[in-house]
mmCIF file of C-alpha atoms and ligand atoms in Angstrom:
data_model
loop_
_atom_site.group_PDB
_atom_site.id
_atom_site.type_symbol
_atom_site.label_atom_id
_atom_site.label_comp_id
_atom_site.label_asym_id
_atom_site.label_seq_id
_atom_site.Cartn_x
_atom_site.Cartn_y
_atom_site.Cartn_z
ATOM 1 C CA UNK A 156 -9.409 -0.007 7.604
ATOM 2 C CA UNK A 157 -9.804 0.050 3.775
ATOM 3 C CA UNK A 158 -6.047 -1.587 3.010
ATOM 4 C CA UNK A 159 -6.184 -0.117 -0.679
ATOM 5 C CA UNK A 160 -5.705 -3.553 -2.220
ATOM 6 C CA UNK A 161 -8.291 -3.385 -4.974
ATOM 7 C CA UNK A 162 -7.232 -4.058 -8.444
ATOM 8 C CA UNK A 163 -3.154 -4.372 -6.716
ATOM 9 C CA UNK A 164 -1.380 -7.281 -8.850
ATOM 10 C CA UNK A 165 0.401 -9.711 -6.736
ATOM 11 C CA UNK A 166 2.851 -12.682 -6.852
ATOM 12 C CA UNK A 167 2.496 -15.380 -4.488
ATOM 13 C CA UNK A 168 4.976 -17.858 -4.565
ATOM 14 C CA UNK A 169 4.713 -21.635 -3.739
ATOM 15 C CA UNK A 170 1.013 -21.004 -2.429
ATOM 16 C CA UNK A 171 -0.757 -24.489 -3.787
ATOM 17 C CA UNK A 172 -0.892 -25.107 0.427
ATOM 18 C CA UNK A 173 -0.328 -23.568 3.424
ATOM 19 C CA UNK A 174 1.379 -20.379 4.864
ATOM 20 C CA UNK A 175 1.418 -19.416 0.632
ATOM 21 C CA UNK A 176 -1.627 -20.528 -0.080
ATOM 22 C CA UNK A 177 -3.406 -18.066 2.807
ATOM 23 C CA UNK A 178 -1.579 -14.957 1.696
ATOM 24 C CA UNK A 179 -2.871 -15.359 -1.526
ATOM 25 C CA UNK A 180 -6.647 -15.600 -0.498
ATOM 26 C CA UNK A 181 -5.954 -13.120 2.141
ATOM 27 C CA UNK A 182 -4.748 -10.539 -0.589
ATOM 28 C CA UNK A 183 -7.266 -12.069 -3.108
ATOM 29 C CA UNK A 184 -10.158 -11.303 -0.260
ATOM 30 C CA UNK A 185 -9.378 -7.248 -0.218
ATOM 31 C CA UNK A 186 -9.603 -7.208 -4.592
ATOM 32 C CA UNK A 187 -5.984 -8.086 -5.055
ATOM 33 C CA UNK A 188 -5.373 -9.545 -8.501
ATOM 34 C CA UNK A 189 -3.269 -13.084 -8.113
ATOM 35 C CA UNK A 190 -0.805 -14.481 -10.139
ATOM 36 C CA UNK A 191 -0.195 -18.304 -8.007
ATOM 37 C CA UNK A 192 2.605 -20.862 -8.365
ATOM 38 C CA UNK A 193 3.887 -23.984 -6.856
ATOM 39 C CA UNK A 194 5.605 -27.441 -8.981
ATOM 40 C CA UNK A 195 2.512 -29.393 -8.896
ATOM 41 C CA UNK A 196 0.559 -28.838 -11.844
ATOM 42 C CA UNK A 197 -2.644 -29.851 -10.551
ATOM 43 C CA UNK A 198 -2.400 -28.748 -6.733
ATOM 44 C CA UNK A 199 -1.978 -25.154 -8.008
ATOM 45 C CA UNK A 200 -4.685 -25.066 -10.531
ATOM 46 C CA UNK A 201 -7.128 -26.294 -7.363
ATOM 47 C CA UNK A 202 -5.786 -23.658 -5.151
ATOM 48 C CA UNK A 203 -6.537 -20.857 -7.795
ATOM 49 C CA UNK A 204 -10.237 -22.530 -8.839
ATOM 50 C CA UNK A 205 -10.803 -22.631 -4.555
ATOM 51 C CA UNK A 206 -9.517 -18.798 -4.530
ATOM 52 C CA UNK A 207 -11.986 -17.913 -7.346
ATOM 53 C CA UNK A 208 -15.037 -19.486 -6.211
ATOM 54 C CA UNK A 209 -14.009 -17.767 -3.015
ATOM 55 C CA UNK A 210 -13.749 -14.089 -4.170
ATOM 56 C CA UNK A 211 -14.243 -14.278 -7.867
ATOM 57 C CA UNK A 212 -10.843 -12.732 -8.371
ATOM 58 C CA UNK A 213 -8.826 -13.378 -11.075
ATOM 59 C CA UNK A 214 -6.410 -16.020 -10.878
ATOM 60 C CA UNK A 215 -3.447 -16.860 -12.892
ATOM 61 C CA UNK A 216 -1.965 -20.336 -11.849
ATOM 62 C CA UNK A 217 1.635 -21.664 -12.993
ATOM 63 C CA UNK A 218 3.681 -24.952 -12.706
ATOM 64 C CA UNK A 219 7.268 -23.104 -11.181
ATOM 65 C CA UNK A 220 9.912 -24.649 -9.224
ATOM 66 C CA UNK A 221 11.018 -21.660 -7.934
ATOM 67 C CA UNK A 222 14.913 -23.050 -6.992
ATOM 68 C CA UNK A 223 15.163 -23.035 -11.157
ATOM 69 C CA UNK A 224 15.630 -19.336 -12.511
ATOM 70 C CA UNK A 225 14.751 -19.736 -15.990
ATOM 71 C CA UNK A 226 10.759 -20.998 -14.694
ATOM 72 C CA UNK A 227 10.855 -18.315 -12.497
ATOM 73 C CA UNK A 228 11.704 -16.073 -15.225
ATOM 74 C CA UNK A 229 9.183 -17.132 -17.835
ATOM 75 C CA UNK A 230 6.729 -16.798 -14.822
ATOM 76 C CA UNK A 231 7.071 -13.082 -14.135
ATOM 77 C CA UNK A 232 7.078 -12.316 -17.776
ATOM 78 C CA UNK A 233 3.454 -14.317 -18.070
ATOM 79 C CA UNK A 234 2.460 -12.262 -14.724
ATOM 80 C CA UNK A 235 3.718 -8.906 -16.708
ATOM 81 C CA UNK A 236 1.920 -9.610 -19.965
ATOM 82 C CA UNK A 237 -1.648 -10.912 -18.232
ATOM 83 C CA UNK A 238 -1.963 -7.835 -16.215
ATOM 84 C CA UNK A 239 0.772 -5.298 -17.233
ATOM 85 C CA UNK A 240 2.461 -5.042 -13.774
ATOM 86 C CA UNK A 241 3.058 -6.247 -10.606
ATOM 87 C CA UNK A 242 2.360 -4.565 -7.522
ATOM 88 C CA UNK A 243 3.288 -7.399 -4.691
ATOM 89 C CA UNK A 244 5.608 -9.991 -4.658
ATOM 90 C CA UNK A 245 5.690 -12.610 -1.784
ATOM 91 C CA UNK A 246 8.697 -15.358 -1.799
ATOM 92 C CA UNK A 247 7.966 -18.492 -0.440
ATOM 93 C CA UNK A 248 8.829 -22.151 -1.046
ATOM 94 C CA UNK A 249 9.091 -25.390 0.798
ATOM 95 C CA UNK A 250 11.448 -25.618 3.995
ATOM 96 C CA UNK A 251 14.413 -27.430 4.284
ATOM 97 C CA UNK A 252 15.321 -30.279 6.299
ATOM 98 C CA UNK A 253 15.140 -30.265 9.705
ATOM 99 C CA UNK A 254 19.177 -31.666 10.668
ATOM 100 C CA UNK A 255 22.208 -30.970 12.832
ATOM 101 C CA UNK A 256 25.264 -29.574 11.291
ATOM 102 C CA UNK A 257 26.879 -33.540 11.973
ATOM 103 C CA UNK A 258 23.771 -35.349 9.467
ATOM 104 C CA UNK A 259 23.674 -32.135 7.213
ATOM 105 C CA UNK A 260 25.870 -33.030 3.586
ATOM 106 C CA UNK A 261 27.271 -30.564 1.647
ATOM 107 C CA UNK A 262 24.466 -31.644 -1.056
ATOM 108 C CA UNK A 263 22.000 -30.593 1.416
ATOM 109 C CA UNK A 264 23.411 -27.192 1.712
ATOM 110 C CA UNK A 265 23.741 -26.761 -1.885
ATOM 111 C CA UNK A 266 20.128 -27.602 -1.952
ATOM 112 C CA UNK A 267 18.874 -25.271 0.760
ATOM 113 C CA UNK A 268 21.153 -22.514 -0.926
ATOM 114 C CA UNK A 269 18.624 -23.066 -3.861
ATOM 115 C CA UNK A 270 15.410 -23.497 -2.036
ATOM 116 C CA UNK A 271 15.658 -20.404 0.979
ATOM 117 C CA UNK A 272 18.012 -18.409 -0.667
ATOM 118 C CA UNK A 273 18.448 -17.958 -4.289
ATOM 119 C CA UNK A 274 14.504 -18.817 -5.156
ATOM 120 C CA UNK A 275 14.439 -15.284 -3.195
ATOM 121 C CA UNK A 276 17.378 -14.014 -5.324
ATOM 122 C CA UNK A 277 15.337 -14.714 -8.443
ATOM 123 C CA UNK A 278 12.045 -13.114 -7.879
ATOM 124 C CA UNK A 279 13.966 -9.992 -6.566
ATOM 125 C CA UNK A 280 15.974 -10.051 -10.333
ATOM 126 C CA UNK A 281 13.191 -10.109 -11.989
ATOM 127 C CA UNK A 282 10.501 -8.398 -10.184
ATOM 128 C CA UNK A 283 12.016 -4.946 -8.459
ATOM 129 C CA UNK A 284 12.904 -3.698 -12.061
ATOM 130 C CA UNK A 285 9.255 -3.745 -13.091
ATOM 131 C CA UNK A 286 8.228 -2.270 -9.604
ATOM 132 C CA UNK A 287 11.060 0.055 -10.259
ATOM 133 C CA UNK A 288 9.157 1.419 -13.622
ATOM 134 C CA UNK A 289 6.034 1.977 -11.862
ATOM 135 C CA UNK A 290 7.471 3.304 -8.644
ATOM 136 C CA UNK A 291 5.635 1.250 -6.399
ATOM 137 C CA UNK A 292 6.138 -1.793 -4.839
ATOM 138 C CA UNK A 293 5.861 -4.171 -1.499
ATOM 139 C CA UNK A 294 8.912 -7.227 -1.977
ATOM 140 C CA UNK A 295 7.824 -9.950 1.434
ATOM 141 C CA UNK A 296 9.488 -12.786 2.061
ATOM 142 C CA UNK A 297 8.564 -15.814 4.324
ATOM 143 C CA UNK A 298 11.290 -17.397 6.302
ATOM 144 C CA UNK A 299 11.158 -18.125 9.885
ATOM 145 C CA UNK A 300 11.591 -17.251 13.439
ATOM 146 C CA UNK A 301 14.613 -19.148 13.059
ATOM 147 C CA UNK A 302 15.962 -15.488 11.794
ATOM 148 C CA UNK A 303 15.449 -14.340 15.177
ATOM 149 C CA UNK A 304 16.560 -16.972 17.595
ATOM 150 C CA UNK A 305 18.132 -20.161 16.291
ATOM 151 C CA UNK A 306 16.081 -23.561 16.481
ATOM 152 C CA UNK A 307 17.623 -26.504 17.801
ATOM 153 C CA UNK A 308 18.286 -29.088 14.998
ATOM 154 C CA UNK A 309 17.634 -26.349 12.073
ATOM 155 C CA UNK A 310 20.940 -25.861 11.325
ATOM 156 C CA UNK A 311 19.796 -25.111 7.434
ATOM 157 C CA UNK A 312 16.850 -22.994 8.217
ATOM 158 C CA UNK A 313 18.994 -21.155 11.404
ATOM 159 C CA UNK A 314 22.204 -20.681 8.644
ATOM 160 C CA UNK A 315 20.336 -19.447 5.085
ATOM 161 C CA UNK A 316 17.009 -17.809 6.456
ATOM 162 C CA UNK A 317 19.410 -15.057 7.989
ATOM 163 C CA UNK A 318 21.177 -14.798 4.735
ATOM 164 C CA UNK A 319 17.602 -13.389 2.929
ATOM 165 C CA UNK A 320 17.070 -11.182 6.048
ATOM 166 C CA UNK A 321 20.420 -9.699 5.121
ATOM 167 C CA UNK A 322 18.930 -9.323 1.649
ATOM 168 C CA UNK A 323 16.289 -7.713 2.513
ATOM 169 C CA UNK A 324 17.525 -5.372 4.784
ATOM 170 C CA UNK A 325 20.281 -4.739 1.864
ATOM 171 C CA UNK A 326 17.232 -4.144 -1.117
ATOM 172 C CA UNK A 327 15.128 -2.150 1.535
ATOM 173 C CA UNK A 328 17.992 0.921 1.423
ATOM 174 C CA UNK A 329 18.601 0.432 -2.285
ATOM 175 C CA UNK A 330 15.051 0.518 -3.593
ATOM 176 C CA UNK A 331 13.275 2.972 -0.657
ATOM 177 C CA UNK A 332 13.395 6.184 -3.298
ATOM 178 C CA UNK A 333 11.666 4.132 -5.490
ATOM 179 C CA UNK A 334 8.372 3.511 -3.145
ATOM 180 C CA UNK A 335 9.325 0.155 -2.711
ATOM 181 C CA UNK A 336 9.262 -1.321 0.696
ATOM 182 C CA UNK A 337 10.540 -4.566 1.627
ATOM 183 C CA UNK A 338 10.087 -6.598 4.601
ATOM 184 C CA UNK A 339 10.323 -10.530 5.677
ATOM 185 C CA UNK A 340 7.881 -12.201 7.597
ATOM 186 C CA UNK A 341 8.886 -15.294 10.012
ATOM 187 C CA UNK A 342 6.490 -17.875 10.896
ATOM 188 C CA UNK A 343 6.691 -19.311 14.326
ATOM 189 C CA UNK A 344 5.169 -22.712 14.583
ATOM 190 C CA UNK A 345 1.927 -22.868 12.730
ATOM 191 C CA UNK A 346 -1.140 -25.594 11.226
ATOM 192 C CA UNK A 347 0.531 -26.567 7.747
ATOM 193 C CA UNK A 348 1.817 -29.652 6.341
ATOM 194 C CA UNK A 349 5.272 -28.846 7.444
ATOM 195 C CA UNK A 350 4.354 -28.499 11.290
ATOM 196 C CA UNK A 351 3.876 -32.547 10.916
ATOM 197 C CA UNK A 352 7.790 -32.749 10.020
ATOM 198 C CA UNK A 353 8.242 -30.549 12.901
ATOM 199 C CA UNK A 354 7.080 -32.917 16.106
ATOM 200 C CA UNK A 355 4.387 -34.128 18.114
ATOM 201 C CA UNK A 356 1.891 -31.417 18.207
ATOM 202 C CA UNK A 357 0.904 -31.661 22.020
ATOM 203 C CA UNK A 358 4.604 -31.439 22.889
ATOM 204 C CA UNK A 359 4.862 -28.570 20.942
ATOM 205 C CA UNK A 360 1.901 -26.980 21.801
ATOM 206 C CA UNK A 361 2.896 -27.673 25.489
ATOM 207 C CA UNK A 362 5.660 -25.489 25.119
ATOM 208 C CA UNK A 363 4.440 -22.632 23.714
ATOM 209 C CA UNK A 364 3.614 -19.332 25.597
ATOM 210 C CA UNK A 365 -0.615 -19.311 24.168
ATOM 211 C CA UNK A 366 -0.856 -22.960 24.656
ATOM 212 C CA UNK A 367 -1.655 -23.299 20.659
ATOM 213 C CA UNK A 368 0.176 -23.221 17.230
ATOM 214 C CA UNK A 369 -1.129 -20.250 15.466
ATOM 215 C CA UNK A 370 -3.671 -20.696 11.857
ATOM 216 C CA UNK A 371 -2.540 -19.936 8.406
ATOM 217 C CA UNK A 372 -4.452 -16.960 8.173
ATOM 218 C CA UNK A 373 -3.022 -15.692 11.401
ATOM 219 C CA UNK A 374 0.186 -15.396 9.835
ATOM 220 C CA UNK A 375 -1.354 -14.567 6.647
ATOM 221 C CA UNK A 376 -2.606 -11.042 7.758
ATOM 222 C CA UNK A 377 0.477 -9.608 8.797
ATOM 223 C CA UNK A 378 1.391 -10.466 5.163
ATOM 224 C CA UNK A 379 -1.435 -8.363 3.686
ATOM 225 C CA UNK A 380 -1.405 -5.621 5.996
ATOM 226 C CA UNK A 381 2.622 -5.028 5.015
ATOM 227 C CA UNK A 382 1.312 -5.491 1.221
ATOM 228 C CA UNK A 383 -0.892 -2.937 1.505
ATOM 229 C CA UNK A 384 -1.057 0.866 0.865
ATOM 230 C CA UNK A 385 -1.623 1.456 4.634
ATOM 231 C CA UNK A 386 1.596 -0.443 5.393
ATOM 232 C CA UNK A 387 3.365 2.725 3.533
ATOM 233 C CA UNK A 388 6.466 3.587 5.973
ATOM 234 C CA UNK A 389 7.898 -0.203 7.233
ATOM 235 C CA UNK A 390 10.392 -0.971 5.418
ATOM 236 C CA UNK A 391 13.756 -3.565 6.057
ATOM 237 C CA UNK A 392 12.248 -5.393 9.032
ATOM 238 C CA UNK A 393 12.238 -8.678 9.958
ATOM 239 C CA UNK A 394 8.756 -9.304 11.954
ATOM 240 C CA UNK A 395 7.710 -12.309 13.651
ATOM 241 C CA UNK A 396 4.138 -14.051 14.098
ATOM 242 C CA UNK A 397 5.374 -16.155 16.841
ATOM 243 C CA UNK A 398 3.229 -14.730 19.786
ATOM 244 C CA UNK A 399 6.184 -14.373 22.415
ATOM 245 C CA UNK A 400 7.165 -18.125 21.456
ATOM 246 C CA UNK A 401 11.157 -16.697 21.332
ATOM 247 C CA UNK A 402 10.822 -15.003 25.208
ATOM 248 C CA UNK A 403 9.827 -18.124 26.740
HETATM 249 N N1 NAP B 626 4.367 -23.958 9.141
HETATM 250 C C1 NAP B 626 5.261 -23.616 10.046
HETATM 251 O O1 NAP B 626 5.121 -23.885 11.251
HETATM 252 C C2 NAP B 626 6.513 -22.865 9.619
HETATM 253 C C3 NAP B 626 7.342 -22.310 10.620
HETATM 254 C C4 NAP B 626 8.493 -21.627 10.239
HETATM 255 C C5 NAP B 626 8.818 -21.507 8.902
HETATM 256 N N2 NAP B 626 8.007 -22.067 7.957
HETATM 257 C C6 NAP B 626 8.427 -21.927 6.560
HETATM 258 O O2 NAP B 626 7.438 -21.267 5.789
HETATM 259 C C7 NAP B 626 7.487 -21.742 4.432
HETATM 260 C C8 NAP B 626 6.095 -22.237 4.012
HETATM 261 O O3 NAP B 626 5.755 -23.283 4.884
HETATM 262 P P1 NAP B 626 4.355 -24.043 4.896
HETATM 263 O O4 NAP B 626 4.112 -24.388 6.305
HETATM 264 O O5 NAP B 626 3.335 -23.288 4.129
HETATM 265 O O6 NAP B 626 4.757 -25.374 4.085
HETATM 266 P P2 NAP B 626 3.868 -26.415 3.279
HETATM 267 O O7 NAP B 626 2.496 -26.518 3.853
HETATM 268 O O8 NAP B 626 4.716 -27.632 3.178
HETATM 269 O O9 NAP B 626 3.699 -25.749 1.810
HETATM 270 C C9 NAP B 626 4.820 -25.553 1.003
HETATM 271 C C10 NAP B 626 4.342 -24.973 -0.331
HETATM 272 O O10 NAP B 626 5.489 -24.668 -1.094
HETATM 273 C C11 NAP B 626 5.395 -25.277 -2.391
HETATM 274 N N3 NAP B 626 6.776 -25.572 -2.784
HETATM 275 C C12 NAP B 626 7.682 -26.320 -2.120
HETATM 276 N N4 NAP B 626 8.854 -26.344 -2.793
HETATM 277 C C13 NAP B 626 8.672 -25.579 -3.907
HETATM 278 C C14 NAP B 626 9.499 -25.235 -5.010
HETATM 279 N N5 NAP B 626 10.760 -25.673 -5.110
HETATM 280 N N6 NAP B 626 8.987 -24.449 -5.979
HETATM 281 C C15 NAP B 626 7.712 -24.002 -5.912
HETATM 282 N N7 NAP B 626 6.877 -24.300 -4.897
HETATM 283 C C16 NAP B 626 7.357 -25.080 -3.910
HETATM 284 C C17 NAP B 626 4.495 -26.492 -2.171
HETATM 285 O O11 NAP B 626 3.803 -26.883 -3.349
HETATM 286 P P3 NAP B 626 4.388 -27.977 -4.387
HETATM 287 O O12 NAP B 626 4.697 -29.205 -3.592
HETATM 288 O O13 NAP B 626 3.286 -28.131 -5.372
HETATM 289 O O14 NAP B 626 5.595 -27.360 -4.995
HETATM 290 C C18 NAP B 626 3.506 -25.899 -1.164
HETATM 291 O O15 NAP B 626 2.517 -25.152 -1.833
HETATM 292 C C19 NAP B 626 8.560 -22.851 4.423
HETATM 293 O O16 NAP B 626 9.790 -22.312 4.048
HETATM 294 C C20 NAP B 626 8.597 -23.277 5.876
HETATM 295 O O17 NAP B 626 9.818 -23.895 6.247
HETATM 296 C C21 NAP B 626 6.867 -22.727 8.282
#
């Protein structure tokens, strides 16, 4: 299937590692154009040299926290000038703690607010107005499965993740006559950095309907396949790559 990809601009948030980091090569493997960001300086800067020498795309790489509005504003409008639009967006960060609601602070909430929430908020603010102008646009975002059946002890991710699902379902209707389609993509338990803050792997493994956590670029294909041009009528869904983990 050609996914119509080539020469596409896209966004891919907090993508120095992990679930972020395989979106970008996966939309960086079918032409896509990348503009990368995470905080560290130097993690994101090798993530966009190992994306080039992968593809020879181009690359631009940026030191964002994307819980502060202002860098994530100054980002986009770098993105804009470099390449003149942007096609794809994909919101991502770091997860929040895992905690009950009894060991969760009201700083912590605060904090997740910032980090699940409103780093969404941001990219939407500034990015749908340029998508808007060229009446095209796909707006992902990564949460978790934890949108679709709450996690025991995730009483952050289980609370705030729904809250961008309602967002997204929200922008879907109000941006749909402009071409733009938005959907959010929720990771069940896969091989990244954060899976170690999760458990023991065996255990978790053990419980798990394939026997096995599933690979970054496992997820990361649904995410290119809903950026894409083929992906042109889903729009305002919530889709899991969880492999029936939620049935069992
Ligand atoms: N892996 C799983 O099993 C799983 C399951 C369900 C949900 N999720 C969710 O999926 C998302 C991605 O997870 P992951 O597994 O890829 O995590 P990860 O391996 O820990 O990677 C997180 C990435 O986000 C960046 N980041 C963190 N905070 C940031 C911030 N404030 N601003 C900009 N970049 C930031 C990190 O780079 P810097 O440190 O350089 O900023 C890193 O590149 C998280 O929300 C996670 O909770 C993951």
């Amino acid at each position: 299937m050609n996914l119509g990809l080539a020469n596409r601009t896209a966004i891919v948030a907090a993508s120095s590692q992990g679930l972020g980091y395989a979106i970008a090569l996966g939309l960086a493997r079918e032409g896509a154009r990348l503009a990368i960001c995470s905080r560290r300086g130097e993690e994101i800067e090798k993530a966009a040299d190992a994306i080039r020498k992968d593809c020879g795309t181009e690359v631009l790489a940026r030191p964002v926290d994307v819980t502060d509005s202002v860098q994530v504003e100054r980002f986009v409008n770098d993105v804009q000038s470099a390449y003149g639009r942007i096609d794809i967006c994909v919101t991502n960060a770091g997860g929040p703690p895992f905690r009950t609601f009894d060991n969760t602070s009201l700083e912590d909430w605060r904090k997740a607010v910032d980090l699940s929430l409103l780093s969404t908020v941001y990219f939407a603010h500034y990015v749908l107005p340029i998508m808007r102008r060229h009446q095209w646009g796909r707006f992902l975002t990564v949460t978790s499965v934890s949108v679709l059946k709450p996690i025991a002890g995730l009483v952050l991710s289980n609370s705030i993740r729904s809250a961008v699902d309602g967002l997204v379902k929200t922008l879907s209707v109000e941006y749909a006559k402009d071409n733009i389609l938005i959907n959010n993509i929720c990771p069940g338990y896969t091989a990244t950095e954060r899976l170690k803050q999760a458990g023991n792997l065996e255990e978790i493994e053990s419980r798990l309907p394939m026997g096995r956590v599933a690979t970054p670029e496992e997820f990361a294909n649904l995410a290119v396949f809903l950026a894409s041009e083929r992906a042109s009528y889903i729009s305002g869904e919530s889709i899991a790559v969880s492999a029936a983990t939620r049935w069992s």
